[in-house]
PDB file of C-alpha atoms in Angstrom:
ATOM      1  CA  UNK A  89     -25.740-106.090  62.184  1.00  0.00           C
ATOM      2  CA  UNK A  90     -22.803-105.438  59.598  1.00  0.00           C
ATOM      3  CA  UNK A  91     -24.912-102.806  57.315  1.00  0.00           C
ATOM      4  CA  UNK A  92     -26.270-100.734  60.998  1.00  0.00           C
ATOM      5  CA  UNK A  93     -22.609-100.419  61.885  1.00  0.00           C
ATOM      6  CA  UNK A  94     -21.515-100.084  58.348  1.00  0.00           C
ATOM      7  CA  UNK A  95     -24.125 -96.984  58.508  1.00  0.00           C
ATOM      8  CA  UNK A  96     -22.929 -95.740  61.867  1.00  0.00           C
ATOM      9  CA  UNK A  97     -19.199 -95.274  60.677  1.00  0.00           C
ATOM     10  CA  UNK A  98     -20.263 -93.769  57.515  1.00  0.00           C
ATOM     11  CA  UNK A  99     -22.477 -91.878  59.194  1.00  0.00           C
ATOM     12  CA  UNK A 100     -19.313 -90.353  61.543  1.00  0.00           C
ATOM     13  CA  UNK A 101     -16.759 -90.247  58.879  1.00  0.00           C
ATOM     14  CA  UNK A 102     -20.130 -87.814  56.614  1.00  0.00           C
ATOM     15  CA  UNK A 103     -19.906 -85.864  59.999  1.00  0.00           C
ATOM     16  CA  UNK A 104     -16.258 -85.886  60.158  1.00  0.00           C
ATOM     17  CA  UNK A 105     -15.987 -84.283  56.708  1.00  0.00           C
ATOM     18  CA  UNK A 106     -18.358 -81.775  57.543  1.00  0.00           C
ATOM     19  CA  UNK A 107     -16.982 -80.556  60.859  1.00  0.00           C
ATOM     20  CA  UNK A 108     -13.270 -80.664  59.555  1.00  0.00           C
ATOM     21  CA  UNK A 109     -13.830 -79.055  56.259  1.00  0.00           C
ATOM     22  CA  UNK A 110     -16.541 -76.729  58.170  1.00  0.00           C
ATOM     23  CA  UNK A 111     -14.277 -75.542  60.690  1.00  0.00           C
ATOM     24  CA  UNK A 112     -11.205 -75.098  58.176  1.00  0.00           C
ATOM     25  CA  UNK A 113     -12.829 -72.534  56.225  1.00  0.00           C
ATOM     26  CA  UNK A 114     -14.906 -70.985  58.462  1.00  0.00           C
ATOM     27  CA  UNK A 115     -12.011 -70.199  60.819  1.00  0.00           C
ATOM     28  CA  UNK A 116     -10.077 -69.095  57.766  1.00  0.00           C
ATOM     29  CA  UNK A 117     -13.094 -66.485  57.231  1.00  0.00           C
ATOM     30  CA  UNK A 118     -13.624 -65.289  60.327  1.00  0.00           C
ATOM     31  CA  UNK A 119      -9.979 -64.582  61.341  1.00  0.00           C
ATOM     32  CA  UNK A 120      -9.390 -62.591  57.833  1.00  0.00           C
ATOM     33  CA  UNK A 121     -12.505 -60.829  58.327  1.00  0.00           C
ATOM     34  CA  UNK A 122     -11.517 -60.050  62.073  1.00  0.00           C
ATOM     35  CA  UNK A 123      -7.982 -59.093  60.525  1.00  0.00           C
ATOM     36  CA  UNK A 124      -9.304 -56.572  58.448  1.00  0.00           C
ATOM     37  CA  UNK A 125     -10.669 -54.046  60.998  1.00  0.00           C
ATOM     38  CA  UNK A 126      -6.728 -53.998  62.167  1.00  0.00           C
ATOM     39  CA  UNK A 127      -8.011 -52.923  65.448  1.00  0.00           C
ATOM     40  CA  UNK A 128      -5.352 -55.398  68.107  1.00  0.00           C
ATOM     41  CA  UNK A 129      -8.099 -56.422  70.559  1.00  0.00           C
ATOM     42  CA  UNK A 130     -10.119 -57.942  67.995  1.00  0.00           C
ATOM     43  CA  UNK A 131      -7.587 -59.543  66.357  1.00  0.00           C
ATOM     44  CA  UNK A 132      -6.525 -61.189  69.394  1.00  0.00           C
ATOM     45  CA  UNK A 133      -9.551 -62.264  70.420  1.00  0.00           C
ATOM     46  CA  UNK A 134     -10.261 -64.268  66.889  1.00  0.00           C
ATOM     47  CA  UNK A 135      -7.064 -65.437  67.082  1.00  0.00           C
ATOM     48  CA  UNK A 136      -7.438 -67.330  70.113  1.00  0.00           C
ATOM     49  CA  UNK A 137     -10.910 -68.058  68.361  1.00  0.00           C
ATOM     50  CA  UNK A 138      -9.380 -69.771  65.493  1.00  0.00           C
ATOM     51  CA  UNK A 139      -6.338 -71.868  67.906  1.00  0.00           C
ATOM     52  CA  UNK A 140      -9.430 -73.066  70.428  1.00  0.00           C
ATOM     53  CA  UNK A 141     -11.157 -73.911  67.793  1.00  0.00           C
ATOM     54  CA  UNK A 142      -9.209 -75.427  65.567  1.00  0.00           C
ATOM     55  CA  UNK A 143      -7.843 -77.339  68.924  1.00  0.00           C
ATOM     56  CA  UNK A 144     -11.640 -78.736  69.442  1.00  0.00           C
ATOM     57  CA  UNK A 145     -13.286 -79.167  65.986  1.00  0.00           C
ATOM     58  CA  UNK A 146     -10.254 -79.937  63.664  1.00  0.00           C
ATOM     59  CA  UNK A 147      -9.124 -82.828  65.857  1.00  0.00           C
ATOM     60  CA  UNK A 148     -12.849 -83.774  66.106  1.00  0.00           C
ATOM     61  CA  UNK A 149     -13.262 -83.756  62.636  1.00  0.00           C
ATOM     62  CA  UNK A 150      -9.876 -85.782  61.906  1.00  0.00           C
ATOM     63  CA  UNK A 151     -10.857 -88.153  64.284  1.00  0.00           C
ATOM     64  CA  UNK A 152     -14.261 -89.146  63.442  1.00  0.00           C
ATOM     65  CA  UNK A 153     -12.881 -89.068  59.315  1.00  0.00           C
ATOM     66  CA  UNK A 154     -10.532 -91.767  60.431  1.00  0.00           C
ATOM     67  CA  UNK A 155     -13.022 -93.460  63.134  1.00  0.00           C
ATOM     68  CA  UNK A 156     -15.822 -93.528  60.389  1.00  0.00           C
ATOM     69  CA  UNK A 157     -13.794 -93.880  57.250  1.00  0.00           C
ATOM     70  CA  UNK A 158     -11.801 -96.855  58.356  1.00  0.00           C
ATOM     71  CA  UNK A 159     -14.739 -98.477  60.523  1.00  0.00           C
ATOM     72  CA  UNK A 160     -16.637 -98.392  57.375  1.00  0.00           C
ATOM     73  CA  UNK A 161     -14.086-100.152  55.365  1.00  0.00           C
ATOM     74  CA  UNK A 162     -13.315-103.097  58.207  1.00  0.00           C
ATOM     75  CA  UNK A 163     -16.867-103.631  58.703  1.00  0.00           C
ATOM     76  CA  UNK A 164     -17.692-104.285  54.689  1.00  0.00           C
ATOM     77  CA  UNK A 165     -14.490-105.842  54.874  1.00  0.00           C
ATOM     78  CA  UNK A 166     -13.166-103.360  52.077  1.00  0.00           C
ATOM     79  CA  UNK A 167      -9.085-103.457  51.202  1.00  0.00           C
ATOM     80  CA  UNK A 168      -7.931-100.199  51.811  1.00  0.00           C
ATOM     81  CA  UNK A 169      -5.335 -99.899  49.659  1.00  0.00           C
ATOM     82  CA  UNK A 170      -7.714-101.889  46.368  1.00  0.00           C
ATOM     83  CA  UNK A 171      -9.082 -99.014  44.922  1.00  0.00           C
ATOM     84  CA  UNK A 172      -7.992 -95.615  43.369  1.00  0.00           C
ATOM     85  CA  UNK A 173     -10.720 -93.541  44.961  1.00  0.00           C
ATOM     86  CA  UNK A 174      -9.751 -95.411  48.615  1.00  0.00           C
ATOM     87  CA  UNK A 175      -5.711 -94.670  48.080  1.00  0.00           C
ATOM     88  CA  UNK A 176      -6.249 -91.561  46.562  1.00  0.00           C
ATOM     89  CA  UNK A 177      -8.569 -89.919  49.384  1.00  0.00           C
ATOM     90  CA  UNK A 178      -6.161 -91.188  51.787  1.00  0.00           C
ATOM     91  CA  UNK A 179      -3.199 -89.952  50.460  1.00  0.00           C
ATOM     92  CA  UNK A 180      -4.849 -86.604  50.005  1.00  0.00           C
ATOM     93  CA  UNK A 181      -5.917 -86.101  53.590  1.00  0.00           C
ATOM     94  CA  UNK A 182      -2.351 -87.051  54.755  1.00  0.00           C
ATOM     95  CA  UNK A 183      -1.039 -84.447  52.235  1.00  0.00           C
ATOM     96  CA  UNK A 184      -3.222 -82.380  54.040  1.00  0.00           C
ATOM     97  CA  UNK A 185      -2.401 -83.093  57.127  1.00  0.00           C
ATOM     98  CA  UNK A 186       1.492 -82.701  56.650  1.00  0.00           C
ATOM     99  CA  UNK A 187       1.023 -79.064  55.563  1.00  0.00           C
ATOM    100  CA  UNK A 188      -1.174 -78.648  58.593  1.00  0.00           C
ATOM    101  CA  UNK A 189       1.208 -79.980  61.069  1.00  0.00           C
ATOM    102  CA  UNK A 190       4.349 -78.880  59.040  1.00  0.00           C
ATOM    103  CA  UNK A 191       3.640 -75.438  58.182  1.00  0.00           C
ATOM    104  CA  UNK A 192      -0.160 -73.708  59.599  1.00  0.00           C
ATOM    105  CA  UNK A 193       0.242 -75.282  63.270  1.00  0.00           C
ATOM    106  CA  UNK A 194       3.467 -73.308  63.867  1.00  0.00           C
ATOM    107  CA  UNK A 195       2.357 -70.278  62.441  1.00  0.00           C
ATOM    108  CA  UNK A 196      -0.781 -70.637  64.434  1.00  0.00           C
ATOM    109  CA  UNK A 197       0.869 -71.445  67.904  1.00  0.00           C
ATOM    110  CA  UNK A 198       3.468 -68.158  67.033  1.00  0.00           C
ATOM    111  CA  UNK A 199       0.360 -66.078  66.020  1.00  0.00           C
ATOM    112  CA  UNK A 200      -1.154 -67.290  69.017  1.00  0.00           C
ATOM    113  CA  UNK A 201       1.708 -65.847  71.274  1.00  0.00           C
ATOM    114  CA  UNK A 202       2.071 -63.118  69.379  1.00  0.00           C
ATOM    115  CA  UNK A 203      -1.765 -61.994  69.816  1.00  0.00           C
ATOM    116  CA  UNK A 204      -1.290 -61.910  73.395  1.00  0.00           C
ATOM    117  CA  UNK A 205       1.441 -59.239  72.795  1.00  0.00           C
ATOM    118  CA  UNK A 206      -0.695 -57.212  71.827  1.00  0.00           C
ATOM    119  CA  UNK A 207      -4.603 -58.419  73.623  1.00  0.00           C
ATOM    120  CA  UNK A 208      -4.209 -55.232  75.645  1.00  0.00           C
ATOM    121  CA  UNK A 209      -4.726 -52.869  72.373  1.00  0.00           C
ATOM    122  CA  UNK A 210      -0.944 -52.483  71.665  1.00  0.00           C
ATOM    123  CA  UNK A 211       0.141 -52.209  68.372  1.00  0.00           C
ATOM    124  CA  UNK A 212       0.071 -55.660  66.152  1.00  0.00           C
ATOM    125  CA  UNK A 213       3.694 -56.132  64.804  1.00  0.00           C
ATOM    126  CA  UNK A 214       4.978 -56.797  61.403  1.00  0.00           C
ATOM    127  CA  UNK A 215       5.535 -60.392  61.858  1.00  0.00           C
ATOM    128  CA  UNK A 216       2.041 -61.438  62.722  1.00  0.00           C
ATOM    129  CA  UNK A 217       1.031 -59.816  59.482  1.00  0.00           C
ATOM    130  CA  UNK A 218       3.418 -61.683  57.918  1.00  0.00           C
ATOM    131  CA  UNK A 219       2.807 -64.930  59.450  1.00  0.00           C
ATOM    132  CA  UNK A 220      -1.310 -63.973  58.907  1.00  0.00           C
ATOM    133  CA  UNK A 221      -0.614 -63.784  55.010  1.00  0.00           C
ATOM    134  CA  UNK A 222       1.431 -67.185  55.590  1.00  0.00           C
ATOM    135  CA  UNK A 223      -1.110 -69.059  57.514  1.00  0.00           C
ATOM    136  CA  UNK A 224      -4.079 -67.952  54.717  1.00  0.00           C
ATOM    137  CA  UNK A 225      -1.830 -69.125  51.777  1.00  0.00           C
ATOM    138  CA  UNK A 226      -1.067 -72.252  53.059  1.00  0.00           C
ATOM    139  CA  UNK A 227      -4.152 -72.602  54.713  1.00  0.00           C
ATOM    140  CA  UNK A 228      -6.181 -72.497  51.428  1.00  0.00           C
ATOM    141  CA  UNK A 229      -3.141 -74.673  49.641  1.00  0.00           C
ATOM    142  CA  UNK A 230      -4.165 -77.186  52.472  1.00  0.00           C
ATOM    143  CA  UNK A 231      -7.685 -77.569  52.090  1.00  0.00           C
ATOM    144  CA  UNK A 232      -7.288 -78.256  48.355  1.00  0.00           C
ATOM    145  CA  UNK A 233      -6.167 -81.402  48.422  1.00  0.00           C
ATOM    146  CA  UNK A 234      -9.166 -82.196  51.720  1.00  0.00           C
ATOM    147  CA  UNK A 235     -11.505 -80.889  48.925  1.00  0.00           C
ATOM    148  CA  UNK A 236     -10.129 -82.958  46.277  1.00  0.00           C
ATOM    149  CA  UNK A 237     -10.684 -86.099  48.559  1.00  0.00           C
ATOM    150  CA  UNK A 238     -14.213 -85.531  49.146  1.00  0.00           C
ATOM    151  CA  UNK A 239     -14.690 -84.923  45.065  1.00  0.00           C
ATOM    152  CA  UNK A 240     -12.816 -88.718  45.090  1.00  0.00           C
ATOM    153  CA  UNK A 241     -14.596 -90.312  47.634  1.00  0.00           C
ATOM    154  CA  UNK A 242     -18.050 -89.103  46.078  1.00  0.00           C
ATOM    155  CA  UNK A 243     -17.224 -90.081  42.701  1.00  0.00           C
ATOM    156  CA  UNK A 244     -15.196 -93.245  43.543  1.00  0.00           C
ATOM    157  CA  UNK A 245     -13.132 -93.169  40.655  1.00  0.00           C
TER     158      UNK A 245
END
């Protein structure tokens, strides 16, 4: 019974790392790409893109990481805090996850109101440029370390 359940959490924490990771940089492409045309209706409409879906599939993700990574560990009875790979993947994602909350949710929830300035085709101002060029910066700085962790957690070193 342990090793089915064991294979059920991995399985959703797999799936969890996949749908986070998925979503963070294919939301990052899409809303650049969208950004580049410069034309305010399509801008506003990936930018609601990017804040329902990162609403939906990054909490998803984060979820089912935790749900499946810590399952996993209770159910093989596995110290979470006994091995480099385990302390270092989990201090990772939270590293992640502070620069998410701390610095990209803002600017997404400001670029969010400020796209629906401008949803009717008026012009895009300065300052959701410059909180676009913000939000890509850190948003790449962010998914380093949620990179690193999955290069930890396969190698388990």
């Amino acid at each position: 019974m342990s090793d089915t359940m064991y294979d059920v959490f991995k399985f959703l924490h797999v799936v969890g790392v996949v749908v986070l990771v998925g979503n963070v940089t294919i939301t990052a492409f899409w809303k650049a790409f969208s950004d580049l045309t410069r034309d305010p209706k399509i801008v506003a409409h990936a930018q609601r893109g990017v804040t329902v879906s990162d609403l939906i599939f990054t909490l998803l993700g984060i979820v089912l990481v935790m749900v499946g990574g810590y399952g996993a560990a209770i159910v093989k009875d596995v110290p979470l805090f006994s091995s480099f790979w385990l302390v270092a993947g989990q201090i990772l994602f939270a590293i992640s996850g502070m620069m998410w909350l701390g610095i990209l949710v803002p600017l997404q929830i400001r670029q969010a109101r400020l796209a629906r300035s401008f949803a009717d085709g008026s012009e895009i101002p300065e300052r959701y440029w410059r909180d676009t060029r913000t939000w890509l910066i850190w948003g790449i700085i962010a998914t380093v370390p949620l990179v690193a962790a999955i290069f930890v957690m396969v190698v388990k070193f």
